[in-house]
mmCIF file of C-alpha atoms in Angstrom:
data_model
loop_
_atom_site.group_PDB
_atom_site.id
_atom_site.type_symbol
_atom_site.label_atom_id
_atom_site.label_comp_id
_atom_site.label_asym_id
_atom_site.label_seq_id
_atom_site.Cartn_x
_atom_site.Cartn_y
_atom_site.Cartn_z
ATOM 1 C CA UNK A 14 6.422 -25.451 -16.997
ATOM 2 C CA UNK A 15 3.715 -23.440 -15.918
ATOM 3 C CA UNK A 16 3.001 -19.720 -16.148
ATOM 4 C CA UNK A 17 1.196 -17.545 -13.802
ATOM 5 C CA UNK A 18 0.064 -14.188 -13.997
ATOM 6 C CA UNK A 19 -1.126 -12.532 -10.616
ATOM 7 C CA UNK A 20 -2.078 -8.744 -9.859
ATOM 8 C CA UNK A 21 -1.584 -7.199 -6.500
ATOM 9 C CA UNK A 22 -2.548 -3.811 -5.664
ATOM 10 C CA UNK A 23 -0.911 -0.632 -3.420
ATOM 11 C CA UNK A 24 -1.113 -0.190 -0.293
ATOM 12 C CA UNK A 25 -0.838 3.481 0.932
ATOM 13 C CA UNK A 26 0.423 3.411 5.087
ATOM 14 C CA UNK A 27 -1.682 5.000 7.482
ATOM 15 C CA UNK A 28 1.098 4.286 10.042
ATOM 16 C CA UNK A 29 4.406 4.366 8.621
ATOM 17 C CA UNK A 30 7.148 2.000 7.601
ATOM 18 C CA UNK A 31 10.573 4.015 7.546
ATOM 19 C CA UNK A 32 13.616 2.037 8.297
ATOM 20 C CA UNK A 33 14.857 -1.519 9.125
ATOM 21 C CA UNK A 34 16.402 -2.937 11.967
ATOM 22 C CA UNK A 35 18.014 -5.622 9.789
ATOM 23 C CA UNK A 36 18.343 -4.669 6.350
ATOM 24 C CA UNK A 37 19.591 -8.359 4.664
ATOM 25 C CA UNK A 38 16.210 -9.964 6.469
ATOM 26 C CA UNK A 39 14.222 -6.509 5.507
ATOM 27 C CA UNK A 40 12.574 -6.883 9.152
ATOM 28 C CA UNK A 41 11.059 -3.590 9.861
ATOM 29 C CA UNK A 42 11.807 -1.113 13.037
ATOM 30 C CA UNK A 43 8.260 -0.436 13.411
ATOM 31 C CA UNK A 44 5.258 -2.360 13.104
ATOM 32 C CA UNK A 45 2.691 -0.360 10.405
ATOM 33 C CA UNK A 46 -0.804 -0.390 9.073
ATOM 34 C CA UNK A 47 -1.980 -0.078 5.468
ATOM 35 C CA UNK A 48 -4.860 0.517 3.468
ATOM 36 C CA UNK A 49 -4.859 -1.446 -0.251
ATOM 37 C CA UNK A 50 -6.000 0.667 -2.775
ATOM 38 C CA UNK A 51 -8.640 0.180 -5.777
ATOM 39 C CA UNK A 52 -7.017 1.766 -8.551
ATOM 40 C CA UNK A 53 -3.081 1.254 -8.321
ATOM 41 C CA UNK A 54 -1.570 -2.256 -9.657
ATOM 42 C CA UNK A 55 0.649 -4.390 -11.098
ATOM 43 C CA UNK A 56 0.656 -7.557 -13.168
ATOM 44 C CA UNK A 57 2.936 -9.847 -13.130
ATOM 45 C CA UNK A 58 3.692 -13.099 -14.853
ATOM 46 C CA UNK A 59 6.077 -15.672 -14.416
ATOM 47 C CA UNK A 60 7.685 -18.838 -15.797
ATOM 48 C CA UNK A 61 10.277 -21.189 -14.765
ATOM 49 C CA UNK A 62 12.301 -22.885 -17.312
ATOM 50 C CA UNK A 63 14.433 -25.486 -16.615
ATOM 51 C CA UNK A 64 16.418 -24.983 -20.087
ATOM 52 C CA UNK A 65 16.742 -21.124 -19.561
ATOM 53 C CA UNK A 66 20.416 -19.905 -18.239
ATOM 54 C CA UNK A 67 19.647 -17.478 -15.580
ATOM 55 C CA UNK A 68 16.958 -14.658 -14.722
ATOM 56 C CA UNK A 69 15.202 -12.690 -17.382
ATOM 57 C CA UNK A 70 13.148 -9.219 -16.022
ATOM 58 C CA UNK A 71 10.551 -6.995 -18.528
ATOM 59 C CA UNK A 72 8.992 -4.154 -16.999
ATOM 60 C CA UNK A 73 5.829 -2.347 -18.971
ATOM 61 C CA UNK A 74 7.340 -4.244 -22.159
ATOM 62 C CA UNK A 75 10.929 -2.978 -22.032
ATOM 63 C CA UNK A 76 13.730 -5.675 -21.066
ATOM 64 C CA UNK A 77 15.462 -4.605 -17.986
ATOM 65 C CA UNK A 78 18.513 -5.796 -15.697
ATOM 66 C CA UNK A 79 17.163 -8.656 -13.096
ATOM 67 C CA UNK A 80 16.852 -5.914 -9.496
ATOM 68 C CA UNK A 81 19.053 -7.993 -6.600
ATOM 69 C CA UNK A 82 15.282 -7.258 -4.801
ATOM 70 C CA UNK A 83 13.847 -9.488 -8.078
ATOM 71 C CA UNK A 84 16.646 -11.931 -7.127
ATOM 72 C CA UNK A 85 16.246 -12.042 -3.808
ATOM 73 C CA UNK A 86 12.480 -13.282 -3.974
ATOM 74 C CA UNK A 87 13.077 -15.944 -6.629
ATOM 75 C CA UNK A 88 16.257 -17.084 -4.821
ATOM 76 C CA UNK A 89 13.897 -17.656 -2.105
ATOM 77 C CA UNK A 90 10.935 -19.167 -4.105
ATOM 78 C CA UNK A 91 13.727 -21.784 -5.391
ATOM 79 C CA UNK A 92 14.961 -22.184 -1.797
ATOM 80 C CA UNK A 93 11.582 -23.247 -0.705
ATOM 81 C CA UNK A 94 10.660 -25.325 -4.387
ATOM 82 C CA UNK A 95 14.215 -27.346 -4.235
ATOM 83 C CA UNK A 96 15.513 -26.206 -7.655
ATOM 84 C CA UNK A 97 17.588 -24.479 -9.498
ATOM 85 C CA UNK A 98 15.417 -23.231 -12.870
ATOM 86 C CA UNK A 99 16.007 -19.594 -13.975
ATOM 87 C CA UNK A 100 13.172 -17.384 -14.093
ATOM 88 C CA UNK A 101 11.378 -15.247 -17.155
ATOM 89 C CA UNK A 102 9.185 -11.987 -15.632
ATOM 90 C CA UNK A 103 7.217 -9.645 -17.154
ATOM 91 C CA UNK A 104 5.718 -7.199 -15.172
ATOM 92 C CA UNK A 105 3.106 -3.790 -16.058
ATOM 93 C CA UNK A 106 2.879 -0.989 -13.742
ATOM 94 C CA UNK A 107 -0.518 0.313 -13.452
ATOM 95 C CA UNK A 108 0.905 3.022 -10.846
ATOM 96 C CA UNK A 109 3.970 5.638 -11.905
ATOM 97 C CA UNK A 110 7.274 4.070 -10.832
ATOM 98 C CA UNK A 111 9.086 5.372 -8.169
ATOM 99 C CA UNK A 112 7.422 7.887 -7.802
ATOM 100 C CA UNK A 113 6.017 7.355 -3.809
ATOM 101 C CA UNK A 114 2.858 5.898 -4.690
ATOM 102 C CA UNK A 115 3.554 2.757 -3.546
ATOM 103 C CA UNK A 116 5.130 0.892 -6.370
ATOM 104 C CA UNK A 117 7.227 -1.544 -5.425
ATOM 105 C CA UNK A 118 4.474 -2.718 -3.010
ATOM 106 C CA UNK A 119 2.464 -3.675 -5.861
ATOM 107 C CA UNK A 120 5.166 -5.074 -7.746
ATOM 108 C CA UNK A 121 6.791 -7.322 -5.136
ATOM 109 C CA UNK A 122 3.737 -8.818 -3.650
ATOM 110 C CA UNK A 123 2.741 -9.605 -7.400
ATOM 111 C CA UNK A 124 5.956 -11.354 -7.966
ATOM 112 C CA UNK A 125 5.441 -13.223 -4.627
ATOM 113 C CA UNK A 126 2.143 -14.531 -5.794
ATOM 114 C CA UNK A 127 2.617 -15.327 -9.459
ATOM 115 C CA UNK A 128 6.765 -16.971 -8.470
ATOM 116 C CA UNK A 129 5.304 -18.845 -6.119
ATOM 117 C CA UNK A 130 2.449 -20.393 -7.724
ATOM 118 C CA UNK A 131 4.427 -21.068 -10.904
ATOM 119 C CA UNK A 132 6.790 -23.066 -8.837
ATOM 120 C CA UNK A 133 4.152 -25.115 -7.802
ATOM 121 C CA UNK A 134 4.645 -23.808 -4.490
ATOM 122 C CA UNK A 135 1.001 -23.472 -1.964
ATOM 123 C CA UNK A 136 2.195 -20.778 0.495
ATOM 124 C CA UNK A 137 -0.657 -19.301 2.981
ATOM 125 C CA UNK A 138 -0.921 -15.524 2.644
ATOM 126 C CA UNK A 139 0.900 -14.757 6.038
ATOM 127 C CA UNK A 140 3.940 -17.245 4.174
ATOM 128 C CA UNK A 141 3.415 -15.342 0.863
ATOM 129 C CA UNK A 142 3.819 -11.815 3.041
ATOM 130 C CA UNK A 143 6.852 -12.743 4.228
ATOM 131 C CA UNK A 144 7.715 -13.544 0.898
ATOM 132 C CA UNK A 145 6.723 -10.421 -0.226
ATOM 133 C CA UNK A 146 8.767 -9.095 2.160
ATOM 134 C CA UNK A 147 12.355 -10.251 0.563
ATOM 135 C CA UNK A 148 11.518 -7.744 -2.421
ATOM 136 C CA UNK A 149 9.927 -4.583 -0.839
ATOM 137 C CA UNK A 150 8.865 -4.193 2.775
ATOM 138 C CA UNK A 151 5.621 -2.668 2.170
ATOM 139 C CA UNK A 152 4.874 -5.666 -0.121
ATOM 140 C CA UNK A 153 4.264 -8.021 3.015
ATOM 141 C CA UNK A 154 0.683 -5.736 3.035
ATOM 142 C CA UNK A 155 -0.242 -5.825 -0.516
ATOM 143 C CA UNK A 156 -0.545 -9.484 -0.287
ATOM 144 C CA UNK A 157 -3.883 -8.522 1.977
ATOM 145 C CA UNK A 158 -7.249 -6.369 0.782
ATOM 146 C CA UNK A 159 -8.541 -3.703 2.429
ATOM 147 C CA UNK A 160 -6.576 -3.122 5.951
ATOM 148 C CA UNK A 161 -3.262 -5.140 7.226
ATOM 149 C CA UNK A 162 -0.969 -4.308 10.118
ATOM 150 C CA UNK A 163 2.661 -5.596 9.151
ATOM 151 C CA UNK A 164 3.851 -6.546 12.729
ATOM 152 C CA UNK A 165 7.500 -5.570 14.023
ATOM 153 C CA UNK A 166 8.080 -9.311 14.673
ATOM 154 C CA UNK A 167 10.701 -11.032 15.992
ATOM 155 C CA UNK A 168 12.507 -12.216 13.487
ATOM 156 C CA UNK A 169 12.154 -13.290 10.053
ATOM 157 C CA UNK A 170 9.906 -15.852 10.149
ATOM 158 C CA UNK A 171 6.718 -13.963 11.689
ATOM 159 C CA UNK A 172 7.500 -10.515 10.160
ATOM 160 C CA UNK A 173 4.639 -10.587 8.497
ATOM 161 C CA UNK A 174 1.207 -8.901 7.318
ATOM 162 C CA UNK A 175 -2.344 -9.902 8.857
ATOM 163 C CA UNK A 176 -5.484 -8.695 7.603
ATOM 164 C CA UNK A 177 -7.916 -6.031 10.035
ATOM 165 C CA UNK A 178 -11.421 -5.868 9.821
ATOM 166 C CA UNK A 179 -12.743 -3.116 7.884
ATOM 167 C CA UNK A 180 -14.051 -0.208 10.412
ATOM 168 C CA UNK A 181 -18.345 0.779 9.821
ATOM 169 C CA UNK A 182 -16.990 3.704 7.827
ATOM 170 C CA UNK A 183 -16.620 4.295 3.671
ATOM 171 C CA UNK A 184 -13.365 4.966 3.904
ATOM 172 C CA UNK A 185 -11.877 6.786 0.464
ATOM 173 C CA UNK A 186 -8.277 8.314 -0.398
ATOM 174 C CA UNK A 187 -7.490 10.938 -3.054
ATOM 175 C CA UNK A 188 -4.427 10.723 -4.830
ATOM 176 C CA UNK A 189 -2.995 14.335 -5.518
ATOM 177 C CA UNK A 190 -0.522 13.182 -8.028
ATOM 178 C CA UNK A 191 2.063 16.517 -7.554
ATOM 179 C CA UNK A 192 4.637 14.635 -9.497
ATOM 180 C CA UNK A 193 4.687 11.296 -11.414
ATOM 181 C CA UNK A 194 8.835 11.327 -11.916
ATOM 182 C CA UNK A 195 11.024 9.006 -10.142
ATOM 183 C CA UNK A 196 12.572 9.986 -7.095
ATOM 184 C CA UNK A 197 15.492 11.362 -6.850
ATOM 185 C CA UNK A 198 16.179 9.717 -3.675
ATOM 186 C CA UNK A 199 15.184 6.170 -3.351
ATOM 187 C CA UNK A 200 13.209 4.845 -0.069
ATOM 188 C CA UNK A 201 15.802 2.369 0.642
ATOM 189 C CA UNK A 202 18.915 4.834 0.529
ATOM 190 C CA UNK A 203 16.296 7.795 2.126
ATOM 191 C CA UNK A 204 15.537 4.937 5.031
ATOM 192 C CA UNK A 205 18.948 4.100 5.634
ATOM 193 C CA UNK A 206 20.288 7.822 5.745
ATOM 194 C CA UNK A 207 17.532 9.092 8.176
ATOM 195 C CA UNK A 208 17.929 5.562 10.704
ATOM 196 C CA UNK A 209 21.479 6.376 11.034
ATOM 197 C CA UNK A 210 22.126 10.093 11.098
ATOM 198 C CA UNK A 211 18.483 11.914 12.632
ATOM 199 C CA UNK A 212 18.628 12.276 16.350
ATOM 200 C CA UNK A 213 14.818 12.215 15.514
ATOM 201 C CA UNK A 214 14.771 8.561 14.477
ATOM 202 C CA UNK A 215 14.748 7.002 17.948
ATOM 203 C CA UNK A 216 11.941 9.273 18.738
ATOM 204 C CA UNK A 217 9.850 8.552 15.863
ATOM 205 C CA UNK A 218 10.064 4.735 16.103
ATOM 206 C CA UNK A 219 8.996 4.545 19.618
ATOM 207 C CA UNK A 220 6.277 6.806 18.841
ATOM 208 C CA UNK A 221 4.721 4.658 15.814
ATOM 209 C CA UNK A 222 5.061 1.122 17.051
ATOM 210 C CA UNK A 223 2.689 2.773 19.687
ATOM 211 C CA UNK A 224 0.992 4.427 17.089
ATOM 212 C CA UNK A 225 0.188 1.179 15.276
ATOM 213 C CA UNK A 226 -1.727 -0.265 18.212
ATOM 214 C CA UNK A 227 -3.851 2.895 18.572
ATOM 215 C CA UNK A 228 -4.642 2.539 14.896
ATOM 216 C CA UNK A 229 -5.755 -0.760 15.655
ATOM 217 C CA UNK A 230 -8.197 0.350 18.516
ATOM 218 C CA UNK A 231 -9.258 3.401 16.455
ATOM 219 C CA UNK A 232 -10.458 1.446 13.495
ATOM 220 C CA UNK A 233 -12.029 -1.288 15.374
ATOM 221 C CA UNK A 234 -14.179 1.704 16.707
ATOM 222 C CA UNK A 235 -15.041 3.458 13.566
ATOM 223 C CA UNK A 236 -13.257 5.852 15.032
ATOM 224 C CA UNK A 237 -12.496 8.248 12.250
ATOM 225 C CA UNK A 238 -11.319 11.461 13.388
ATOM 226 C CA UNK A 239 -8.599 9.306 15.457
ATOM 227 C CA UNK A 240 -7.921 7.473 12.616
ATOM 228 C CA UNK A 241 -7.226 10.726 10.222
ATOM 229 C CA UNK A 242 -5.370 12.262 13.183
ATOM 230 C CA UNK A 243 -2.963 9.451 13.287
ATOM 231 C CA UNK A 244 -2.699 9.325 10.006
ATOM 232 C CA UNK A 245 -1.566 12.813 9.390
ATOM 233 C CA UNK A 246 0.922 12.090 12.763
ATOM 234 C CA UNK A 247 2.692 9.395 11.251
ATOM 235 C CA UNK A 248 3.017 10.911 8.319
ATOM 236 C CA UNK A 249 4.424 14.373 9.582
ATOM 237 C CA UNK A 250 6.553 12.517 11.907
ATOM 238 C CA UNK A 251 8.406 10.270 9.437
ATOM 239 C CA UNK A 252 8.969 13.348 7.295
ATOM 240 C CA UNK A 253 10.412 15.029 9.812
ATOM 241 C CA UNK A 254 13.453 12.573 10.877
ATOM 242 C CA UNK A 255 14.423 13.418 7.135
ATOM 243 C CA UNK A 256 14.851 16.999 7.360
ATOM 244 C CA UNK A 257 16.470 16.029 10.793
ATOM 245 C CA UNK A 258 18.836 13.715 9.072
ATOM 246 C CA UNK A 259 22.637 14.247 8.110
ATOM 247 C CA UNK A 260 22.274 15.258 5.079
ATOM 248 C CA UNK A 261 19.202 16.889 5.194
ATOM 249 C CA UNK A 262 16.466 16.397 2.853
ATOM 250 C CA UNK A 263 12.834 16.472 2.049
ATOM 251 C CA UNK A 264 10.474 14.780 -0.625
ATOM 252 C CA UNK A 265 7.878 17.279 -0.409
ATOM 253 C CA UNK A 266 7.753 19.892 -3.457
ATOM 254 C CA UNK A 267 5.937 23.795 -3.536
ATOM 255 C CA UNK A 268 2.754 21.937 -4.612
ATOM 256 C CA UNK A 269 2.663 19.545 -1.860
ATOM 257 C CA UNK A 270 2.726 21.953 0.803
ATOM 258 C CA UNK A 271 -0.423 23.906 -1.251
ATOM 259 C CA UNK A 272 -2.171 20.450 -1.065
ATOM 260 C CA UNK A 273 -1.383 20.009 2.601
ATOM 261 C CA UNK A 274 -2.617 23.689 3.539
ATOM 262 C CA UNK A 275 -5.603 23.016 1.461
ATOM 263 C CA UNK A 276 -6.096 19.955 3.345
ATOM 264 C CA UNK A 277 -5.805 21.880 6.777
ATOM 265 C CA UNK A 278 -8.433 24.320 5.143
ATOM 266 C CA UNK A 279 -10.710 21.652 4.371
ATOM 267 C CA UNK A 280 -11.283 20.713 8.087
ATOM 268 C CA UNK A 281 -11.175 23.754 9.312
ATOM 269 C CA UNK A 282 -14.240 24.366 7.190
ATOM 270 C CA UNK A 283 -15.584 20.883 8.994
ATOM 271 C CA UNK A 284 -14.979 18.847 6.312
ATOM 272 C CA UNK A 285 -13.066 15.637 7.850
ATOM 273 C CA UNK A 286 -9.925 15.417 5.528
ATOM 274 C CA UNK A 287 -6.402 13.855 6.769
ATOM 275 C CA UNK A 288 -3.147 13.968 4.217
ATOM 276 C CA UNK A 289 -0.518 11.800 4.428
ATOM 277 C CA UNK A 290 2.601 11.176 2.433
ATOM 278 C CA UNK A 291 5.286 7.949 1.599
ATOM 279 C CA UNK A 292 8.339 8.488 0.206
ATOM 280 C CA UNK A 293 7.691 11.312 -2.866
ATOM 281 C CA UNK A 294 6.122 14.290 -3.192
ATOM 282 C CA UNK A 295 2.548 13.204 -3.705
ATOM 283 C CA UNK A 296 -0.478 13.501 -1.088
ATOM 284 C CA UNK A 297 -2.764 11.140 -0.363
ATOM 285 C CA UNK A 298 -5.813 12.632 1.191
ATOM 286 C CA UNK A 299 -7.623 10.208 3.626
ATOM 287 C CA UNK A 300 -11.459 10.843 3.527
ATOM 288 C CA UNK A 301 -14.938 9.262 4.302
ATOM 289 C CA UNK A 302 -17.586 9.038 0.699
ATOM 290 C CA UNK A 303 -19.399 11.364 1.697
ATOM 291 C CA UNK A 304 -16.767 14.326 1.626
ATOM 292 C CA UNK A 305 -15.246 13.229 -1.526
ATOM 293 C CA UNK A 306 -16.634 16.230 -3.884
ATOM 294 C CA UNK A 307 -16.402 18.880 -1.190
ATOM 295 C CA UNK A 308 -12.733 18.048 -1.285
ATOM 296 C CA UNK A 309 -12.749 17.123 -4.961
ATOM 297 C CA UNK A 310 -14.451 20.906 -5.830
ATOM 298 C CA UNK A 311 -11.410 22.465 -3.494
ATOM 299 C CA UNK A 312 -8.211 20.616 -5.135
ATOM 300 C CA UNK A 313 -10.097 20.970 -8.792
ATOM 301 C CA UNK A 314 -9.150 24.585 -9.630
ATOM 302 C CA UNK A 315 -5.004 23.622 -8.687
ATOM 303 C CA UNK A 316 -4.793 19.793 -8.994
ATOM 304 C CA UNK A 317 -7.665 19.294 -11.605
ATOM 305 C CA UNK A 318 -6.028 16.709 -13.534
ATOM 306 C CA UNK A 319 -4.002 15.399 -11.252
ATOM 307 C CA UNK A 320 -6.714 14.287 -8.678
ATOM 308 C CA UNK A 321 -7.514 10.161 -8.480
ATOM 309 C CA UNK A 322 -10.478 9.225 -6.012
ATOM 310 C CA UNK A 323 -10.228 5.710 -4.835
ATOM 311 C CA UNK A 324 -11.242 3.547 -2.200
ATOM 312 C CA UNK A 325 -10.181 0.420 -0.455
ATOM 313 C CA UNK A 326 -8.686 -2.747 -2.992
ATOM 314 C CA UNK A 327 -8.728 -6.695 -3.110
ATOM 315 C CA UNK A 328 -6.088 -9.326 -2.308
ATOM 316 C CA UNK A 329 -3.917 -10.472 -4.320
ATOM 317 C CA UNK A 330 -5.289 -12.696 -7.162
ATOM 318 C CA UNK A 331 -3.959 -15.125 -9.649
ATOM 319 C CA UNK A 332 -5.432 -14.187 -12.946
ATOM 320 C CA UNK A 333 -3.907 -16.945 -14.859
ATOM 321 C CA UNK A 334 -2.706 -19.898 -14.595
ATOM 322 C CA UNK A 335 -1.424 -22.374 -18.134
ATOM 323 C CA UNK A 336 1.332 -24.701 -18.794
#
C-alpha cells in the first residue's frame, strides 16, 4: 500500500469561526476568513493496510487513542475510496497543542491531504476542504496558502474554503505565545456552550457573516487599517459571547490583556498594529513588515522569548509519496 506524508500549515482567523449550526456535518454558523501562517505545522503520514485490524494514531512519537475527529475523516476517505482497510497515522506538531494557536487546523487538513492521497483518492482542494472539514472546522482553510474565506454554505457539500488574492500589502503576524498549555476548555465544548446559552450569540453571528464580506472588499483594496480594524472586531466580539455565556468564561489570562493594551499603545503611537485572539490565551498581533521591530522592541522587555514573527504560509503539500 502506499504511504504519504503531507504538511499543512495554521491558519490564524481574521474573521472568526465560533460555533456550528450543525455539529454532526461541522457546517459553520458564520462564514470566516483566514490567513495561513509560515511557521506553524504539522506532518502527517499515512498508510492503509489491508491486513491491519482497525485504526492506529501516533502523535509527536507517542501512541495515542484514534480521536472520533481522526475517525471521522478516514471513515470518510474510505466512504469515498470503497474500502474497508484500517489506517496507521503518525502525526508531529510543529505548533503547541491545544493551546489556541491553531492546531487542529494544521493537523486535520494534513490528515485530509496525506489519507486521501494514500487511498489513491485525487480530490480538488475545494473537495479536500470539505474533507478537512469532518476533522476540525478551521481545517477546511489550511488546505489553502496565504488567504481563504470558508463560506457559510448551504449544506455539506459546498461548505468549503476558497482561496483570496493576496492584498498589495506585506502582511506579517506576531505570535505572543502567553501560554503554550492546553486549554482548559476545548473550542468544541467552549463553541457549543456560548451558541446555546449567550444572548450575545445571535448578535455576533449576524454581525460576522457581514463582517466576512467586508473583509473581502477590504483586502481586495489593500485596505489595511480596515482590515486590522475588523480584525480586532471579530476578535473582541467572539470573546465577548463567552463571558456572556451561561457559565461564564474567558480564555484570556493577566498577560494577554498587557499584550492587548500594549497593542492599543502601539497605534496610538501611529504604529498600525491589530491583535486578535482564537480560542486560548495567546495574541496574535496583525502587522504590515515594515512595523515589525517597532512592535518587536515594545513586546521585547515583557514577551522577549515568547515573541514569533511570521508571515503568510503555503498550501498544503505532499512531501512524500512510496509504496
Amino acid at each position: 500500500m502506499t504511504t504519504v506524508t503531507a504538511r499543512a500549515h495554521t491558519n490564524i482567523a481574521l474573521i472568526k469561526y465560533w460555533g456550528k449550526r450543525d455539529a454532526a456535518q461541522m457546517l459553520p454558523a458564520t462564514s470566516s476568513v483566514s490567513l495561513t501562517l509560515a511557521d506553524f505545522y504539522t506532518d502527517t503520514t499515512v498508510t492503509f493496510l489491508a491486513d491491519q485490524a482497525g485504526d492506529t494514531f501516533t502523535l509527536d512519537g507517542h501512541p495515542q487513542p484514534v480521536p472520533a475527529k481522526v475517525t471521522a475523516v478516514l471513515t470518510e476517505i474510505r466512504r469515498l475510496a470503497g474500502w474497508s482497510r484500517s489506517a496507521q497515522v503518525r502525526s508531529v506538531n510543529h505548533v503547541p497543542t491545544a493551546a489556541g494557536l491553531a492546531s487542529s487546523a494544521s493537523a486535520y487538513a494534513a490528515l485530509a491531504l496525506a489519507g486521501a492521497r494514500a487511498a489513491g483518492l485525487s480530490l480538488s482542494p475545494q473537495e479536500l476542504s470539505r474533507l478537512a472539514r469532518h476533522g476540525s472546522g478551521s481545517a477546511a482553510r489550511s488546505i489553502f496558502g496565504g488567504l481563504a474565506i470558508w463560506h457559510r454554505g448551504s449544506g455539506d457539500s459546498d461548505s468549503v474554503a476558497e482561496p483570496l488574492p493576496m492584498p498589495n500589502l506585506a502582511l506579517r503576524m506576531i505570535v505572543v505565545v502567553v501560554s503554550a498549555a492546553a486549554k482548559t476548555i476545548s473550542s468544541t465544548q467552549a463553541m457549543a456552550n456560548t451558541a446555546a446559552t449567550s444572548p450575545f450569540y445571535p448578535a455576533w453571528v449576524a454581525a460576522n457573516e457581514a463582517a466576512a464580506q467586508q473583509m473581502v472588499a477590504a483586502l481586495a483594496a489593500s485596505d489595511f487599517p480596515r482590515i486590522g480594524h475588523l480584525t480586532e472586531q471579530s476578535s473582541m466580539q467572539m470573546h465577548a459571547t463567552m463571558l456572556a455565556a451561561d457559565p461564564a468564561f474567558t480564555y484570556f489570562q493577566p498577560a494577554t490583556l498587557r499584550v492587548w493594551q500594549l497593542v492599543q499603545e502601539l497605534r496610538a503611537a501611529g504604529v498600525p498594529a491589530y491583535a486578535t485572539m482564537d480560542a486560548g490565551p495567546n495574541v496574535k498581533i496583525l502587522t504590515l513588515a515594515a512595523h515589525v521591530d517597532a512592535i518587536v522592541a515594545k513586546l521585547t522587555p515583557e514577551f522577549g522569548q515568547q515573541l514569533r514573527v511570521t508571515g503568510p504560509g503555503p498550501a498544503a503539500t505532499v512531501l512524500e509519496e512510496h509504496p
